[in-house]
Tab-separated table of C-alpha atoms in Angstrom:
chain	number	residue	atom	x	y	z
E	1	MET	CA	26.165	-12.299	-16.163
E	2	GLN	CA	22.906	-10.944	-17.234
E	3	THR	CA	22.361	-7.623	-18.235
E	4	PRO	CA	21.824	-4.809	-15.251
E	5	ARG	CA	18.026	-4.448	-14.765
E	6	LEU	CA	15.372	-3.735	-12.605
E	7	THR	CA	11.953	-5.027	-12.117
E	8	VAL	CA	9.573	-3.091	-9.788
E	9	LEU	CA	7.012	-5.138	-8.156
E	10	GLY	CA	3.952	-5.126	-6.322
E	11	ALA	CA	3.673	-7.205	-3.428
E	12	GLY	CA	0.028	-6.683	-3.032
E	13	PRO	CA	-2.175	-5.735	0.172
E	14	GLY	CA	-0.420	-8.232	2.688
E	15	ASP	CA	-1.983	-11.916	1.644
E	16	PRO	CA	0.629	-13.456	0.200
E	17	GLU	CA	-1.966	-15.730	-1.799
E	18	LEU	CA	-2.974	-12.065	-3.314
E	19	LEU	CA	0.740	-12.053	-5.145
E	20	THR	CA	0.472	-12.330	-8.871
E	21	LEU	CA	1.292	-15.840	-10.977
E	22	LYS	CA	3.871	-12.632	-12.435
E	23	GLY	CA	4.968	-11.644	-9.644
E	24	ALA	CA	6.172	-15.416	-8.311
E	25	ARG	CA	7.745	-16.198	-11.040
E	26	VAL	CA	9.672	-12.571	-11.237
E	27	LEU	CA	10.776	-13.217	-7.545
E	28	SER	CA	12.044	-16.812	-8.567
E	29	GLU	CA	14.173	-15.097	-11.355
E	30	ALA	CA	15.609	-12.259	-9.135
E	31	ASP	CA	19.599	-12.144	-8.635
E	32	VAL	CA	18.764	-9.366	-5.814
E	33	ILE	CA	15.374	-8.223	-4.007
E	34	LEU	CA	15.091	-5.079	-2.332
E	35	TYR	CA	11.953	-5.516	-0.281
E	36	ASP	CA	9.809	-2.885	2.016
E	37	ALA	CA	8.527	-3.556	5.452
E	38	LEU	CA	5.381	-3.647	3.929
E	39	ALA	CA	5.758	-6.522	1.733
E	40	ASN	CA	4.975	-9.820	3.284
E	41	ARG	CA	8.219	-11.579	4.241
E	42	ILE	CA	6.765	-14.882	3.468
E	43	LEU	CA	6.874	-13.778	-0.294
E	44	LEU	CA	10.728	-14.071	0.043
E	45	GLY	CA	10.083	-17.870	0.023
E	46	HIS	CA	9.781	-17.317	-3.951
E	47	ALA	CA	13.538	-16.583	-4.218
E	48	ARG	CA	16.194	-18.641	-5.415
E	49	PRO	CA	18.440	-19.529	-2.356
E	50	GLU	CA	21.101	-17.711	-3.985
E	51	ALA	CA	19.369	-14.366	-4.442
E	52	VAL	CA	20.423	-11.520	-2.223
E	53	LEU	CA	17.693	-10.640	-0.116
E	54	VAL	CA	18.134	-6.929	1.176
E	55	PRO	CA	15.486	-5.194	3.551
E	56	VAL	CA	15.073	-1.583	2.835
E	57	GLY	CA	12.391	-0.466	5.516
E	58	LYS	CA	9.894	2.332	4.058
E	59	ARG	CA	7.359	2.012	6.631
E	60	ARG	CA	6.142	5.162	8.651
E	61	GLY	CA	7.607	5.376	12.210
E	62	MET	CA	10.314	2.937	11.506
E	63	ARG	CA	14.253	3.370	10.745
E	64	SER	CA	14.752	2.801	7.098
E	65	HIS	CA	16.509	4.009	3.993
E	66	SER	CA	16.310	7.387	2.141
E	67	GLN	CA	14.764	7.261	-1.147
E	68	ASP	CA	18.197	8.284	-2.691
E	69	ASP	CA	20.065	5.488	-0.997
E	70	ILE	CA	17.673	2.747	-2.641
E	71	ASN	CA	18.062	4.245	-6.005
E	72	ALA	CA	21.710	4.154	-5.751
E	73	LEU	CA	21.786	0.167	-3.773
E	74	ILE	CA	19.264	-0.563	-7.003
E	75	VAL	CA	21.900	0.679	-9.616
E	76	ASP	CA	24.835	-1.072	-7.382
E	77	TYR	CA	23.460	-4.380	-7.258
E	78	ALA	CA	22.060	-4.403	-10.838
E	79	ARG	CA	25.804	-3.499	-12.029
E	80	ARG	CA	27.082	-6.403	-9.574
E	81	TYR	CA	24.630	-9.072	-10.016
E	82	GLY	CA	22.015	-8.233	-13.008
E	83	HIS	CA	18.321	-8.547	-12.373
E	84	VAL	CA	17.352	-6.592	-9.356
E	85	VAL	CA	13.402	-7.136	-8.144
E	86	ARG	CA	12.271	-3.952	-6.037
E	87	LEU	CA	9.294	-5.615	-4.086
E	88	LYS	CA	7.007	-3.143	-2.980
E	89	GLY	CA	3.667	-3.399	-0.954
E	90	GLY	CA	0.462	-2.819	-2.330
E	91	ASP	CA	0.827	-1.603	-6.295
E	92	PRO	CA	4.326	0.214	-6.735
E	93	PHE	CA	2.439	2.990	-9.095
E	94	VAL	CA	-0.192	3.886	-6.095
E	95	PHE	CA	1.794	6.230	-3.937
E	96	GLY	CA	4.708	3.727	-4.203
E	97	ARG	CA	7.410	5.661	-5.912
E	98	GLY	CA	7.725	3.003	-8.328
E	99	ARG	CA	8.114	4.738	-11.397
E	100	GLU	CA	10.755	7.055	-9.823
E	101	GLU	CA	12.737	4.202	-9.347
E	102	MET	CA	12.349	3.149	-12.919
E	103	LEU	CA	13.116	6.499	-14.203
E	104	TYR	CA	16.565	6.649	-11.839
E	105	ALA	CA	17.673	3.101	-13.204
E	106	GLU	CA	16.952	3.951	-16.652
E	107	ALA	CA	18.986	7.305	-16.635
E	108	HIS	CA	21.717	4.960	-15.232
E	109	GLY	CA	21.741	2.511	-18.142
E	110	LEU	CA	19.346	-0.205	-16.671
E	111	LEU	CA	16.597	-1.878	-18.418
E	112	THR	CA	13.120	-1.648	-16.666
E	113	ASP	CA	9.839	-3.584	-16.049
E	114	TYR	CA	6.694	-3.092	-13.937
E	115	VAL	CA	4.513	-5.947	-12.313
E	116	PRO	CA	1.323	-4.597	-10.881
E	117	GLY	CA	0.163	-5.273	-7.232
E	118	ILE	CA	-3.053	-5.407	-6.234
E	119	SER	CA	-3.572	-2.067	-4.247
E	120	SER	CA	-4.769	-2.255	-0.801
E	121	ALA	CA	-7.216	0.728	-1.482
E	122	VAL	CA	-9.456	-1.601	-3.121
E	123	ALA	CA	-8.320	-4.868	-1.643
E	124	ALA	CA	-8.140	-4.094	2.217
E	125	ALA	CA	-11.357	-2.310	1.932
E	126	GLY	CA	-13.245	-5.437	-0.034
E	127	ALA	CA	-11.913	-7.978	2.709
E	128	ALA	CA	-14.175	-6.085	5.381
E	129	GLY	CA	-16.699	-6.390	3.054
E	130	ILE	CA	-16.620	-2.686	1.921
E	131	PRO	CA	-16.801	-2.139	-2.154
E	132	VAL	CA	-15.482	1.012	-3.094
E	133	THR	CA	-18.459	1.335	-5.450
E	134	HIS	CA	-21.564	0.236	-5.331
E	135	ARG	CA	-24.830	1.095	-7.144
E	136	GLY	CA	-27.197	3.463	-5.323
E	137	LEU	CA	-24.287	4.670	-2.553
E	138	SER	CA	-21.138	5.819	-4.822
E	139	GLU	CA	-20.996	7.907	-8.051
E	140	GLY	CA	-17.124	6.761	-8.207
E	141	PHE	CA	-13.962	6.594	-5.673
E	142	ARG	CA	-10.830	8.537	-5.237
E	143	VAL	CA	-7.495	7.220	-3.865
E	144	ILE	CA	-5.293	9.871	-2.026
E	145	THR	CA	-2.554	10.486	0.205
E	146	ALA	CA	-3.222	12.736	3.387
E	147	THR	CA	-0.077	14.859	2.873
E	148	THR	CA	2.081	16.745	0.423
E	149	ALA	CA	5.837	16.080	-0.228
E	150	THR	CA	6.499	18.856	2.596
E	151	GLY	CA	4.110	17.515	5.176
E	152	GLU	CA	1.176	19.564	4.581
E	153	LEU	CA	-2.331	18.499	4.486
E	154	ALA	CA	-2.981	17.521	1.093
E	155	GLY	CA	-5.200	19.932	-1.048
E	156	SER	CA	-7.190	16.923	-2.450
E	157	ILE	CA	-8.691	16.100	1.493
E	158	ARG	CA	-10.276	19.064	1.460
E	159	GLU	CA	-11.569	18.556	-2.243
E	160	ALA	CA	-12.841	15.268	-1.351
E	161	ALA	CA	-14.315	16.764	2.099
E	162	ARG	CA	-16.580	19.338	-0.319
E	163	ASP	CA	-17.815	16.952	-2.254
E	164	ALA	CA	-18.688	13.487	-0.559
E	165	ARG	CA	-20.663	11.645	-2.612
E	166	GLY	CA	-18.337	9.482	-3.919
E	167	THR	CA	-16.178	7.090	-1.560
E	168	THR	CA	-12.903	8.391	-0.552
E	169	VAL	CA	-9.863	6.311	0.136
E	170	ILE	CA	-7.019	7.659	2.212
E	171	LEU	CA	-3.657	5.964	2.305
E	172	MET	CA	-1.033	6.788	4.818
E	173	GLY	CA	-3.343	8.728	6.914
E	174	LEU	CA	-3.573	7.568	10.153
E	175	GLY	CA	-1.250	10.075	11.623
E	176	GLU	CA	-3.133	12.980	9.967
E	177	LEU	CA	-6.823	11.653	10.960
E	178	PRO	CA	-7.417	14.453	13.421
E	179	ARG	CA	-6.761	17.144	10.678
E	180	ILE	CA	-8.938	14.777	7.966
E	181	VAL	CA	-11.538	14.340	10.427
E	182	GLN	CA	-11.714	18.486	10.694
E	183	ALA	CA	-11.665	18.933	6.882
E	184	PHE	CA	-14.937	16.932	6.816
E	185	CYS	CA	-16.566	18.164	9.713
E	186	GLU	CA	-16.285	21.935	8.292
E	187	GLN	CA	-18.067	21.044	5.153
E	188	GLY	CA	-20.617	19.659	6.891
E	189	HIS	CA	-19.877	15.719	6.825
E	190	ALA	CA	-19.510	14.806	10.316
E	191	ASP	CA	-22.117	12.365	10.121
E	192	THR	CA	-20.964	10.565	6.886
E	193	PRO	CA	-20.092	7.293	7.895
E	194	ALA	CA	-16.390	5.852	7.693
E	195	ALA	CA	-13.957	3.173	8.485
E	196	ILE	CA	-10.459	2.678	9.195
E	197	ILE	CA	-8.978	-0.822	8.337
E	198	GLN	CA	-5.472	-1.647	9.679
E	199	ASN	CA	-3.369	-4.782	8.338
E	200	GLY	CA	-6.139	-5.283	5.425
E	201	THR	CA	-6.526	-9.063	3.997
E	202	LEU	CA	-3.938	-10.653	6.971
E	203	PRO	CA	-5.323	-12.543	9.967
E	204	HIS	CA	-4.785	-9.696	12.657
E	205	ALA	CA	-6.875	-7.407	10.571
E	206	GLN	CA	-8.864	-4.789	12.504
E	207	LEU	CA	-11.793	-2.692	11.542
E	208	VAL	CA	-13.566	0.260	13.073
E	209	THR	CA	-16.684	1.996	11.642
E	210	GLY	CA	-18.702	5.127	12.574
E	211	PRO	CA	-19.200	8.524	11.796
E	212	VAL	CA	-16.520	10.654	10.627
E	213	ALA	CA	-16.608	12.625	13.739
E	214	GLU	CA	-16.195	9.679	15.793
E	215	LEU	CA	-13.422	8.015	14.115
E	216	PRO	CA	-10.211	9.291	16.356
E	217	ALA	CA	-11.933	8.209	19.574
E	218	ARG	CA	-13.071	4.798	18.155
E	219	ALA	CA	-9.486	4.179	16.565
E	220	ALA	CA	-7.712	5.007	19.982
E	221	ALA	CA	-10.195	2.962	21.579
E	222	ALA	CA	-9.491	0.055	19.167
E	223	GLU	CA	-5.696	0.945	19.189
E	224	ILE	CA	-5.524	0.819	15.467
E	225	GLY	CA	-2.147	1.408	14.169
E	226	ALA	CA	-0.549	1.688	10.583
E	227	PRO	CA	-0.413	0.408	8.369
E	228	ALA	CA	-3.929	1.331	7.793
E	229	ILE	CA	-6.368	2.515	5.582
E	230	ILE	CA	-9.198	5.269	5.978
E	231	ILE	CA	-12.471	5.110	4.000
E	232	ILE	CA	-15.182	7.495	3.869
E	233	GLY	CA	-18.634	7.281	2.065
E	234	GLU	CA	-21.814	5.617	2.224
E	235	VAL	CA	-20.269	2.292	1.203
E	236	THR	CA	-18.756	2.056	4.541
E	237	ARG	CA	-22.249	0.742	5.776
E	238	LEU	CA	-21.930	-2.558	4.084
E	239	ALA	CA	-18.983	-3.382	5.804
E	240	THR	CA	-18.930	-6.929	7.648
E	241	PRO	CA	-16.688	-7.286	10.225
E	242	GLU	CA	-17.280	-11.276	10.148
E	243	LYS	CA	-15.153	-11.201	7.124
E	244	LEU	CA	-12.367	-10.163	9.101
E	245	ALA	CA	-13.004	-12.556	11.830
E	246	LEU	CA	-12.653	-15.915	9.544
E	247	LEU	CA	-9.302	-14.546	7.833
E	248	PRO	CA	-7.197	-16.632	10.561
E	249	GLU	CA	-9.225	-19.779	9.655
E	250	LEU	CA	-8.815	-19.197	6.135
E	251	TYR	CA	-4.867	-18.885	6.503
E	252	ALA	CA	-4.864	-22.142	8.775
E	253	ALA	CA	-6.576	-24.083	6.076
E	254	VAL	CA	-4.158	-22.961	3.514
E	255	ALA	CA	-1.216	-23.608	5.463
């Protein structure tokens, strides 16, 4: 039996071809794969036939294991089988609790490793033609989450609203969209261009753009749902919806 160990692996933003080569190798070596709902299940095709595949949820509005449950499963499966791979959407160190899981595993005697994934914060925007930085339009970018651990609107949202010179990317924020918009409007940025991208890099991706103040109405009209990212800043003027329209053809060509 192998030494009990954990590898926390980033699945990327959705497109299975955006998994790293190292990520594919790690999946092929796993004895157990604990995978999130946001990880594309096509990636499980890299697993060995005898690998144990365990869904653990972790998507807003869906039933899932608690973080404590997942931590316990990691240790239990590692002790029983050997190498556990924790497959998490995007990059597990960007609001993914990846390091939390590693620290728990280390405290229980497991060896740990981390394999980065491409974050949707950059890739989903880029797939729609939106660069998070662009000369003359953005001084930089920040990636923030919408709420605190207690469910309050994150203070970083208000900080971003006070200084809208750069690009703000908000993850897991769709449910808080009205409060986010209110924060920007209160700071005089109601007309700042913005965008929402659902299922970025996937064939069924959707994009809505417009002034911050109009985002809720436009998102509702387009029936935008999670998972989605919100981007606020001048760079969203560069959005090219036609790029998203090509995604189904690109997938068909690869298949």
